[in-house]
Short mmCIF file of C-alpha atoms in Angstrom, two decimals:
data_model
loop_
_atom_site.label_atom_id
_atom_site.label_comp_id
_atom_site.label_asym_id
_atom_site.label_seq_id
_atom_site.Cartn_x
_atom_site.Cartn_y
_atom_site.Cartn_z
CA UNK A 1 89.16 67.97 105.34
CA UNK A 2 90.64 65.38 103.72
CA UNK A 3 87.89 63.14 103.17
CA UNK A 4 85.63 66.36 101.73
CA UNK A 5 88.58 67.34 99.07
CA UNK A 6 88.06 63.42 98.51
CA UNK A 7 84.43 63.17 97.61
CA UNK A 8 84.54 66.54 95.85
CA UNK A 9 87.07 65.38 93.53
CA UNK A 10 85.84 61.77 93.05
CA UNK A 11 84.74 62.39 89.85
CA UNK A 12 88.17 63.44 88.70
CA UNK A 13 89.41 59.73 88.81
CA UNK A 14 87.11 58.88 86.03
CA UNK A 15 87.98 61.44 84.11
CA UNK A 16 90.61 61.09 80.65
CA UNK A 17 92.95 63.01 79.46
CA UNK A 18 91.83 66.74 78.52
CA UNK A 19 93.65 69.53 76.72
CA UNK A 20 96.85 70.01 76.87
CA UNK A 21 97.27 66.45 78.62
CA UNK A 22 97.88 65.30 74.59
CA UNK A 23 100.52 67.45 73.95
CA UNK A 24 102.58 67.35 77.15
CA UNK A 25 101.78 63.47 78.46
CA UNK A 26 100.59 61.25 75.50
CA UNK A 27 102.16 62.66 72.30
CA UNK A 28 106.01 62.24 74.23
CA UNK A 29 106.71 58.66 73.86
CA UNK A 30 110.53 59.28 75.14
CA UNK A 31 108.46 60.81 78.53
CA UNK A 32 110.22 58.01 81.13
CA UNK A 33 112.74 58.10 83.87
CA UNK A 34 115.10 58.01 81.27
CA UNK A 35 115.01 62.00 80.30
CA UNK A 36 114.25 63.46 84.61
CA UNK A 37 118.16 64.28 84.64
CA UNK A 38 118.36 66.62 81.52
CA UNK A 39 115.32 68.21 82.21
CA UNK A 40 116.88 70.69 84.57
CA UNK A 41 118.93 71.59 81.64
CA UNK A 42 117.37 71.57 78.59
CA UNK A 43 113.77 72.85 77.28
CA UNK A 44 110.81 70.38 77.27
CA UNK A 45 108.76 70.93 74.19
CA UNK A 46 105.09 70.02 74.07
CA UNK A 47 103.35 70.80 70.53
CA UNK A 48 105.01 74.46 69.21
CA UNK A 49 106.27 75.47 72.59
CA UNK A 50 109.19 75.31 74.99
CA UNK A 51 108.63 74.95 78.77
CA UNK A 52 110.97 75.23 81.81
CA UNK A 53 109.09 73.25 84.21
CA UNK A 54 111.65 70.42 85.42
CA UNK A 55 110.28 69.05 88.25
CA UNK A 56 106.23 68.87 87.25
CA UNK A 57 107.61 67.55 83.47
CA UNK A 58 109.73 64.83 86.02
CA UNK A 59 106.44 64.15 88.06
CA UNK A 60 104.99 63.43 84.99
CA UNK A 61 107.30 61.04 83.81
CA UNK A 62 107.37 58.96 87.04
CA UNK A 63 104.02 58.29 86.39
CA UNK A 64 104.20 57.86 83.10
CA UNK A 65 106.72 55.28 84.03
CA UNK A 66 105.17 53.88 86.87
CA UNK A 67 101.36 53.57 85.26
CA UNK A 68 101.81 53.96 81.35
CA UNK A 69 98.99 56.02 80.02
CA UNK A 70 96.05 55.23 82.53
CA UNK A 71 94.30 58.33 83.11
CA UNK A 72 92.97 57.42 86.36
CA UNK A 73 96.97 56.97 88.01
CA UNK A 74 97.38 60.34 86.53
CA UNK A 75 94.17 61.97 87.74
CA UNK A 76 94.64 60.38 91.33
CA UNK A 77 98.63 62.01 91.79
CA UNK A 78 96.79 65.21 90.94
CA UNK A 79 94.12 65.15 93.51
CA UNK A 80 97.14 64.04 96.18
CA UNK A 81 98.76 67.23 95.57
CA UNK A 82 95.91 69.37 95.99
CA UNK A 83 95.13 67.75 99.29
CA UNK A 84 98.88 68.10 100.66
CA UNK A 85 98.73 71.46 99.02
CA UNK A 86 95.65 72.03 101.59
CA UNK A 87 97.55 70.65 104.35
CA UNK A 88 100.58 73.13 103.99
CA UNK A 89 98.29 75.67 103.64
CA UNK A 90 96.38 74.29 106.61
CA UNK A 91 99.44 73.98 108.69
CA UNK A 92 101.08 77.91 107.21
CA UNK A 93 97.81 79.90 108.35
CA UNK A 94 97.48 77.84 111.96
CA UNK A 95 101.49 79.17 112.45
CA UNK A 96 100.83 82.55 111.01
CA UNK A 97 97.45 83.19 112.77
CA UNK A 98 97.87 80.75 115.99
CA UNK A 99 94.52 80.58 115.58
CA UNK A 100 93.34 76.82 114.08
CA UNK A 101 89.86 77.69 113.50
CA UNK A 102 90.79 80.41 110.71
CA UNK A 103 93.38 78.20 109.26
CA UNK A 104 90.62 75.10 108.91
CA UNK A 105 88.06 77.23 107.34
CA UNK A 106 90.66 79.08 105.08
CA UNK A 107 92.09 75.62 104.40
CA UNK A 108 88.79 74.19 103.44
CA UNK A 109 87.34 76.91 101.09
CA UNK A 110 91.08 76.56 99.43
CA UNK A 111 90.00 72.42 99.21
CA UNK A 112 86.63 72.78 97.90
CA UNK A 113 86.89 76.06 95.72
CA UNK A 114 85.09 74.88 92.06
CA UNK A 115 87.42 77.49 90.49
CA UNK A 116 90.09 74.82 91.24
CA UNK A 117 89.34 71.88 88.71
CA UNK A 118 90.84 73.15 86.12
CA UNK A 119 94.56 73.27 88.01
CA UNK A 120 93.30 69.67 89.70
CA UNK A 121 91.64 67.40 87.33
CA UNK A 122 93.02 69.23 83.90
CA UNK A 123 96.55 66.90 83.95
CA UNK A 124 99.03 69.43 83.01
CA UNK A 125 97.31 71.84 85.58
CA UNK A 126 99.26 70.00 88.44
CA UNK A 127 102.19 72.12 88.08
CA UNK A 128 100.57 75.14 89.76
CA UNK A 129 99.14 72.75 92.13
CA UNK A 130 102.55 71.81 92.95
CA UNK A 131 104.08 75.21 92.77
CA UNK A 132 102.06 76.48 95.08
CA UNK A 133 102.71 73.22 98.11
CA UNK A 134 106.15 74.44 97.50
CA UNK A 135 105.11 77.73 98.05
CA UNK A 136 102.86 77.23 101.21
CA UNK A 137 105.76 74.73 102.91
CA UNK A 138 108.43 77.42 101.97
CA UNK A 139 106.65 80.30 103.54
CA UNK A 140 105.77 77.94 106.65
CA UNK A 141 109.33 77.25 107.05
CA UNK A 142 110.40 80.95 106.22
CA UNK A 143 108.29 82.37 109.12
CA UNK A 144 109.50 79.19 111.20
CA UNK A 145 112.97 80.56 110.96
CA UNK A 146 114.05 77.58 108.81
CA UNK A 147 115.68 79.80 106.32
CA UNK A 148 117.74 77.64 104.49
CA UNK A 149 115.28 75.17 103.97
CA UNK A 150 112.43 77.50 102.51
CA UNK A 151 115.25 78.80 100.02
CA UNK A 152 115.36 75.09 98.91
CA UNK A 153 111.14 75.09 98.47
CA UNK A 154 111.78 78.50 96.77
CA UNK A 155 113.88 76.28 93.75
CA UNK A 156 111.22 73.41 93.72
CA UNK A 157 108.37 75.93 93.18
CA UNK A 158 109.98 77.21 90.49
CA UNK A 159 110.85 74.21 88.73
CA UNK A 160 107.22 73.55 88.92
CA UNK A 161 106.68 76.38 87.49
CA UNK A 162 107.15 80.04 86.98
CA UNK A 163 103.94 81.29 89.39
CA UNK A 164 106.09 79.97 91.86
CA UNK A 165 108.41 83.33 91.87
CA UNK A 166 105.98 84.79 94.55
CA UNK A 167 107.12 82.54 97.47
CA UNK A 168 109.83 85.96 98.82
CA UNK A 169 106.91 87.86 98.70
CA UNK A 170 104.65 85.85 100.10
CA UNK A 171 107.02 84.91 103.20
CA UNK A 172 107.62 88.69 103.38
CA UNK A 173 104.07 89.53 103.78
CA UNK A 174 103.41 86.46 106.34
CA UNK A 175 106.11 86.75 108.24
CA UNK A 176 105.27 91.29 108.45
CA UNK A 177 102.15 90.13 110.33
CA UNK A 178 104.48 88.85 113.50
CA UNK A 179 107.03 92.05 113.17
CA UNK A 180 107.72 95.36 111.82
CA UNK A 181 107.86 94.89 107.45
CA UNK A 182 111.36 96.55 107.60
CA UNK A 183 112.64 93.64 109.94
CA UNK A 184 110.68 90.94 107.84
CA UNK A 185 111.98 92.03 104.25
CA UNK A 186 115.44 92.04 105.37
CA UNK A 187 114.84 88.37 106.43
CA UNK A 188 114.09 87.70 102.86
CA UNK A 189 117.76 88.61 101.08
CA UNK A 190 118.66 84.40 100.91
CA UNK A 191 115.88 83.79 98.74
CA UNK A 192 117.85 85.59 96.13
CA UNK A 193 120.81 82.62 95.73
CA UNK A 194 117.89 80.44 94.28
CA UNK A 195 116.18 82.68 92.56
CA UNK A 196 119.27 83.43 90.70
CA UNK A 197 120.38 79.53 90.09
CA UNK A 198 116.83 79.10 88.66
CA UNK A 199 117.42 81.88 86.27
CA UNK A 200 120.70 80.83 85.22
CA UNK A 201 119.43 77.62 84.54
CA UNK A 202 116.28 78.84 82.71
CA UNK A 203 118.17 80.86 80.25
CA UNK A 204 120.57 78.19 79.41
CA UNK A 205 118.07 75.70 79.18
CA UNK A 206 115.31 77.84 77.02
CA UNK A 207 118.55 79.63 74.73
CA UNK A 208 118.29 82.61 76.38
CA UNK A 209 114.37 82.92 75.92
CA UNK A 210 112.69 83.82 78.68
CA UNK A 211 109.22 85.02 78.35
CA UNK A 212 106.80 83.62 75.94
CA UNK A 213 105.34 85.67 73.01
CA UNK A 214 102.80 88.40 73.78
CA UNK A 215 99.04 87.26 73.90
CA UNK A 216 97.57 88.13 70.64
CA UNK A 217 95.26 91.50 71.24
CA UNK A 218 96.11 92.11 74.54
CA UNK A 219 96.27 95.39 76.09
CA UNK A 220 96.10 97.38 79.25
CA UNK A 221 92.14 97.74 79.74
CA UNK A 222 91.93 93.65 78.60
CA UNK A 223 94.19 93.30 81.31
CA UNK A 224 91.88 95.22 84.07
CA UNK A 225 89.26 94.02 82.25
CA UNK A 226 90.47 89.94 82.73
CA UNK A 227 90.91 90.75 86.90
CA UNK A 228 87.83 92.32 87.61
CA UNK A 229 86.71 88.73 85.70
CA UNK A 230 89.05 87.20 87.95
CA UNK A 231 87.56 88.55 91.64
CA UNK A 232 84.13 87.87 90.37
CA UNK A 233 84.70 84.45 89.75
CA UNK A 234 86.69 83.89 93.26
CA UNK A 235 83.53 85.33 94.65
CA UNK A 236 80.83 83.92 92.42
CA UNK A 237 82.07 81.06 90.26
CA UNK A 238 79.93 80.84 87.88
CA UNK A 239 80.10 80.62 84.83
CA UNK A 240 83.23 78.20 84.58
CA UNK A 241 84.24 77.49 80.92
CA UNK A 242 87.72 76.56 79.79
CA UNK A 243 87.82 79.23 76.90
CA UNK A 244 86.33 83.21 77.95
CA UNK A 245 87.32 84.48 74.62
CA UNK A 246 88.05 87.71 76.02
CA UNK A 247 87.09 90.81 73.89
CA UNK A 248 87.92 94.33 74.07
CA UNK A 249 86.28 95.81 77.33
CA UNK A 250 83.91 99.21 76.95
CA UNK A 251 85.36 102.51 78.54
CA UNK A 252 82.34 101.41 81.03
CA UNK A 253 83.52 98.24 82.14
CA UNK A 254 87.15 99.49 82.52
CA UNK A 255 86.27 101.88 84.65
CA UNK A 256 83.56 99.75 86.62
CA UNK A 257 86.89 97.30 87.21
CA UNK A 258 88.48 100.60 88.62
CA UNK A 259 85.82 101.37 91.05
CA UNK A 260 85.76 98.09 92.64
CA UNK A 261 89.19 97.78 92.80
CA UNK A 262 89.33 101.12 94.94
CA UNK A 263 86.57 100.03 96.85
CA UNK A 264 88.46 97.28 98.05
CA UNK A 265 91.19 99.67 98.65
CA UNK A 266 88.88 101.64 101.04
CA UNK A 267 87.51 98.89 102.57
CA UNK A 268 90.61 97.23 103.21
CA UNK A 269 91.69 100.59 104.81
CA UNK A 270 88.57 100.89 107.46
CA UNK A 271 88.53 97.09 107.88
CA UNK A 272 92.00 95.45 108.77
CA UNK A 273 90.88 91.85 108.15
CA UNK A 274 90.79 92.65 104.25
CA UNK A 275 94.49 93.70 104.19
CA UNK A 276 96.34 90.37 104.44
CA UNK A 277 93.91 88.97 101.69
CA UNK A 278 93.83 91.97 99.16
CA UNK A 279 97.69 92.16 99.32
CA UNK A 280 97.71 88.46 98.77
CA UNK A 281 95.77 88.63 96.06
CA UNK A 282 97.88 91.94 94.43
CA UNK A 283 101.15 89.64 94.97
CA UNK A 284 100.04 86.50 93.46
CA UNK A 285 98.19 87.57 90.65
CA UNK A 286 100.77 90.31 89.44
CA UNK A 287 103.20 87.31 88.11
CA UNK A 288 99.95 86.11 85.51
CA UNK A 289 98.09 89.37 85.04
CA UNK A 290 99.54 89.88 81.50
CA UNK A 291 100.41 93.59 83.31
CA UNK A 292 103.86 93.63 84.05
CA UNK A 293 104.67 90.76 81.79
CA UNK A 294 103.05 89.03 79.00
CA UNK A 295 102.61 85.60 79.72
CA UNK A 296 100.76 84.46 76.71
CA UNK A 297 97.49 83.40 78.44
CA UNK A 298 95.33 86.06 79.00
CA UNK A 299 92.71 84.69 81.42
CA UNK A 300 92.44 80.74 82.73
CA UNK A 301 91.08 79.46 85.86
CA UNK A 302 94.01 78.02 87.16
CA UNK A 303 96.03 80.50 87.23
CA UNK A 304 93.67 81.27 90.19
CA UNK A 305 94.66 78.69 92.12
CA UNK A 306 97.55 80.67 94.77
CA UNK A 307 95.57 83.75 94.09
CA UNK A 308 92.31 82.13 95.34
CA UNK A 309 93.66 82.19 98.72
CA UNK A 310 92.18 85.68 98.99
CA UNK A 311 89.23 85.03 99.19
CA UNK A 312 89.95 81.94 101.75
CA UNK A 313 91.19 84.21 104.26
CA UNK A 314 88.13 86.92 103.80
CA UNK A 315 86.09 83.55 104.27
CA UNK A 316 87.95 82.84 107.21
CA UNK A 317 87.87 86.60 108.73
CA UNK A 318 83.88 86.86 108.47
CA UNK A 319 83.87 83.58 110.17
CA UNK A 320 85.79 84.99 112.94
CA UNK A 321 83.75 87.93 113.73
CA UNK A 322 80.44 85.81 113.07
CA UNK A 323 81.61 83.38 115.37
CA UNK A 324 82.87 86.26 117.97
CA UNK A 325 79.49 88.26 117.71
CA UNK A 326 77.04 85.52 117.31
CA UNK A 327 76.55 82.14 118.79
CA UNK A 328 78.71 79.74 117.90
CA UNK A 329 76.09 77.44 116.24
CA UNK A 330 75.40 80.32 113.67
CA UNK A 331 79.10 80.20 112.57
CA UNK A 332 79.50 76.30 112.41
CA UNK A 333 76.02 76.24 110.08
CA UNK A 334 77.27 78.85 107.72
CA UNK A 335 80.65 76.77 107.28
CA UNK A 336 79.14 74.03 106.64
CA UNK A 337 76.56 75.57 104.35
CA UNK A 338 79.22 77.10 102.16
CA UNK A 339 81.58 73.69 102.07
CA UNK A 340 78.58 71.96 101.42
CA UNK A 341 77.96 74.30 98.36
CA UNK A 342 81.64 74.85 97.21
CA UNK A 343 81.62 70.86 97.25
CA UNK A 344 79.09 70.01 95.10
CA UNK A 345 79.73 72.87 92.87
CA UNK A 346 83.59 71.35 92.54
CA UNK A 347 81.55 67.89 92.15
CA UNK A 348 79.42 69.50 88.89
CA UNK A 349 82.68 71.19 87.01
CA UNK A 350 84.62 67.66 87.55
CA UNK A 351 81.74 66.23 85.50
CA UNK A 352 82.58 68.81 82.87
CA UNK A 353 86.50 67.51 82.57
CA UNK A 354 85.17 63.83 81.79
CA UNK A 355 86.37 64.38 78.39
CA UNK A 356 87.27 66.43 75.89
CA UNK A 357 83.55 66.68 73.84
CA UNK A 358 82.15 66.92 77.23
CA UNK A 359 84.40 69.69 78.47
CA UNK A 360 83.73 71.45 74.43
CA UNK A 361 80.26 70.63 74.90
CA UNK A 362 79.86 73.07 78.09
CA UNK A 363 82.28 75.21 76.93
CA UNK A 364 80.09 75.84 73.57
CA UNK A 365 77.17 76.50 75.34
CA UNK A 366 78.27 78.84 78.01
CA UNK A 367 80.66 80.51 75.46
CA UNK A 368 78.91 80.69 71.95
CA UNK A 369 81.11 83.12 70.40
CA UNK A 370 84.64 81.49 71.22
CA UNK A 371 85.95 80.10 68.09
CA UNK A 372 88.33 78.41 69.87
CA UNK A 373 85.46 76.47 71.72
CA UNK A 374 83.94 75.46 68.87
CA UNK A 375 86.92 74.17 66.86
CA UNK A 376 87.92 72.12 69.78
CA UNK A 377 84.20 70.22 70.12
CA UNK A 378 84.31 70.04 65.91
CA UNK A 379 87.94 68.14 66.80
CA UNK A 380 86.28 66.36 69.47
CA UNK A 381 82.95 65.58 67.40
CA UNK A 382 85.46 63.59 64.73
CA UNK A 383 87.27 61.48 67.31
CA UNK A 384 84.33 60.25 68.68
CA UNK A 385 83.29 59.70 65.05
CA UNK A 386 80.39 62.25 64.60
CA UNK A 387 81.23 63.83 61.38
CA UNK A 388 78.08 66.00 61.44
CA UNK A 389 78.86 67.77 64.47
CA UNK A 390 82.34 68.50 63.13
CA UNK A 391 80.88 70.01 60.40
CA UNK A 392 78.81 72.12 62.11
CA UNK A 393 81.04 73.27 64.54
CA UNK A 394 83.87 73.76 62.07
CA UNK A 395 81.65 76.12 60.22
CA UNK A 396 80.75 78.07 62.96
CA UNK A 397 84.40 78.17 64.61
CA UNK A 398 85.60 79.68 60.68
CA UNK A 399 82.73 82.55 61.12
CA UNK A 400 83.99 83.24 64.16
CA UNK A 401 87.60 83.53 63.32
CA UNK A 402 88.24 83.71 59.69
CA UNK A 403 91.77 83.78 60.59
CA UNK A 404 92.53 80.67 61.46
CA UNK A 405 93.38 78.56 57.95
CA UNK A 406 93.31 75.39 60.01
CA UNK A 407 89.50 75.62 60.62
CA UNK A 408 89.43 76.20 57.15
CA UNK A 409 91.84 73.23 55.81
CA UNK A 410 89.89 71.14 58.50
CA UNK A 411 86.56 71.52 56.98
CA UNK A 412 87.29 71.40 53.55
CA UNK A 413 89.07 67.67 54.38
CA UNK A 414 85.93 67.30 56.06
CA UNK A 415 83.94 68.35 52.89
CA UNK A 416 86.41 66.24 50.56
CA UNK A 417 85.66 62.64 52.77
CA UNK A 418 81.65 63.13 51.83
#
């Protein structure tokens, strides 16, 4: 398993800096060993934003310190974490399910999952990579009846960051499938003491903010819009862009979100195997579905990367019953037929997170009308240089969104230069 998560993501050691990387990483000259202590109390700020995030920001810094700015040191720690984050989750399912076959094949659609690059190879995307090993090695020890030491996971996956609140939940639901739920949410009471140190600590640190500012234009059917989006591309991932420029839903496509949604529900109810996965899925998405709070993103693909171990265990369960009704040769070829695809479909979106016109490049052509998309290749058209492209693309982003005055200030500096 190891060796597949390490030709899959390859490619992701040749890749720069993307995105965000600038803001967070580069831009932060003071970002050393230096600042790890008073991150736990005081806000990090990357461009216009604060962030709580005290042990990824410290990760960050150690390599910073340890590697300067080479892209490849960063890209490498990233790909690390994903593979231990594999192995927890290897090592959680084989404890919960005492069954190792279910927990490999869960464990290697989780490694080879192309919905995953984004949270792998995008730099700043490591902190839900290492939220979630927190979360998988809490839960593990949870269920192992190594309470005190899963409350101390509980505080590093938060301080990774905040999708990391779903670890009590997530032991709660694990640890039900072993005894009654009653029994295994009264278990769960300790995970409170960190829970509550981490908040006391956020508030002081952020000045008593706590949630970010609402996404612009979003609303209830966006919301149920952006997760029927989200199961479709845990299912089929394709197309995978780093902008969707999410519009208003129809009335039609709301309620088409609603249908499948309670066909789950039904199927989940004559076919037991879909529980654990569908409840997995409702717990770990809930934190980032812009539903019960706002979290000022309204759709990205890695905040799929906990929730995409859904549809790991649904891989997992029609293994199972292939393998239990059918000979055992059948089940082996269609596992490796599916890591074999998964792989090189993770091998295809790394080349897309090369760099930043490459990654503006695909997202422009599989996302035309996201002005966002095409201001960020018209940024990455003049780095590299190409002043024509810019143009272009700077035109195009300001017919898009005439709302944005910095398209419009950057082509007219654009126009002045000719």
């Amino acid at each position: 398993m190891v060796v597949a998560t390490g030709i899959a993501y390859h490619g992701a050691l040749s890749a720069s800096f993307v995105l965000d990387d600038y803001h967070y990483i580069l831009e932060h000259r003071e970002l050393g060993l230096t600042i790890i202590p008073r991150l736990f109390w005081r806000a990090y700020l990357s461009g216009n934003a604060a962030f709580y995030r005290p042990l990824a920001t410290a990760d960050f810094a150690i390599d910073r310190a340890l590697f300067g700015v080479s892209a490849w040191a960063f890209h490498a720690a990233s790909v690390a974490w994903h593979v231990g984050a594999t192995l927890a989750l290897w090592r959680l399912l084989a404890r919960v399910f005492d069954d190792g076959r279910v927990a490999f094949v869960a464990a290697l659609v989780f490694a080879l999952h192309p919905v995953h690059p984004e949270a792998v190879t995008g730099v700043v995307g490591r902190s839900e990579v290492m939220a979630a090993t927190f979360v998988f090695v809490g839960a593990l020890l949870h269920v192992r009846e190594r309470r005190v030491a899963a409350c101390a996971m509980y505080l590093l996956a938060l301080w990774c960051k905040e999708s990391g609140v779903v670890l009590p939940l997530v032991a709660v639901l694990l640890d039900a499938q072993g005894r009654p739920w009653r029994a295994a949410a009264r278990r769960a009471w300790p995970f409170v003491i960190p829970l509550a140190l981490y908040a006391a600590l956020r508030v002081h640190a952020l000045a008593g903010q706590t949630l970010p500012a609402p996404a612009a234009g979003l609303s209830l059917p966006v919301a149920i819009d952006v997760l029927g989006r989200d199961l479709r591309l845990l299912v089929w991932p394709h197309p995978l862009v780093a902008d969707y420029a999410i519009a208003p839903p129809s009335a039609a496509r709301v309620a088409a979100t609603l249908a499948l949604l309670a066909a789950l529900l039904a199927t989940a109810w004559r076919w037991a195997p879909l529980r654990l996965p569908l409840a997995w899925f409702a717990l770990t998405i809930a934190p980032v579905a812009n539903v019960f709070v706002h979290i000022g993103v309204v759709m990205a693909e890695r905040l799929l990367y906990l929730p995409s171990v859904a549809v790991c265990l649904v891989a997992a369960a029609l293994d199972r019953a292939l393998y239990a009704r059918a000979r055992p040769w059948l089940a082996n070829a269609a596992v490796a037929t599916v890591a074999l695809t998964l792989g090189a479909l993770t091998m295809l979106r790394n080349l897309d997170w090369q760099t930043p016109l490459a990654l503006w490049q695909d997202t422009v052509e599989k996302q035309p009308l996201s002005a966002l998309a095409h201001g960020n290749l018209a940024l990455s058209c003049l780095t590299v240089g190409d002043n024509a492209c810019a143009r272009e693309h700077l035109e195009r982003a300001v017919q898009l969104d005439p709302t944005r005055a910095d398209y419009r200030a950057a082509l007219d500096a654009l126009d002045r230069t000719r």
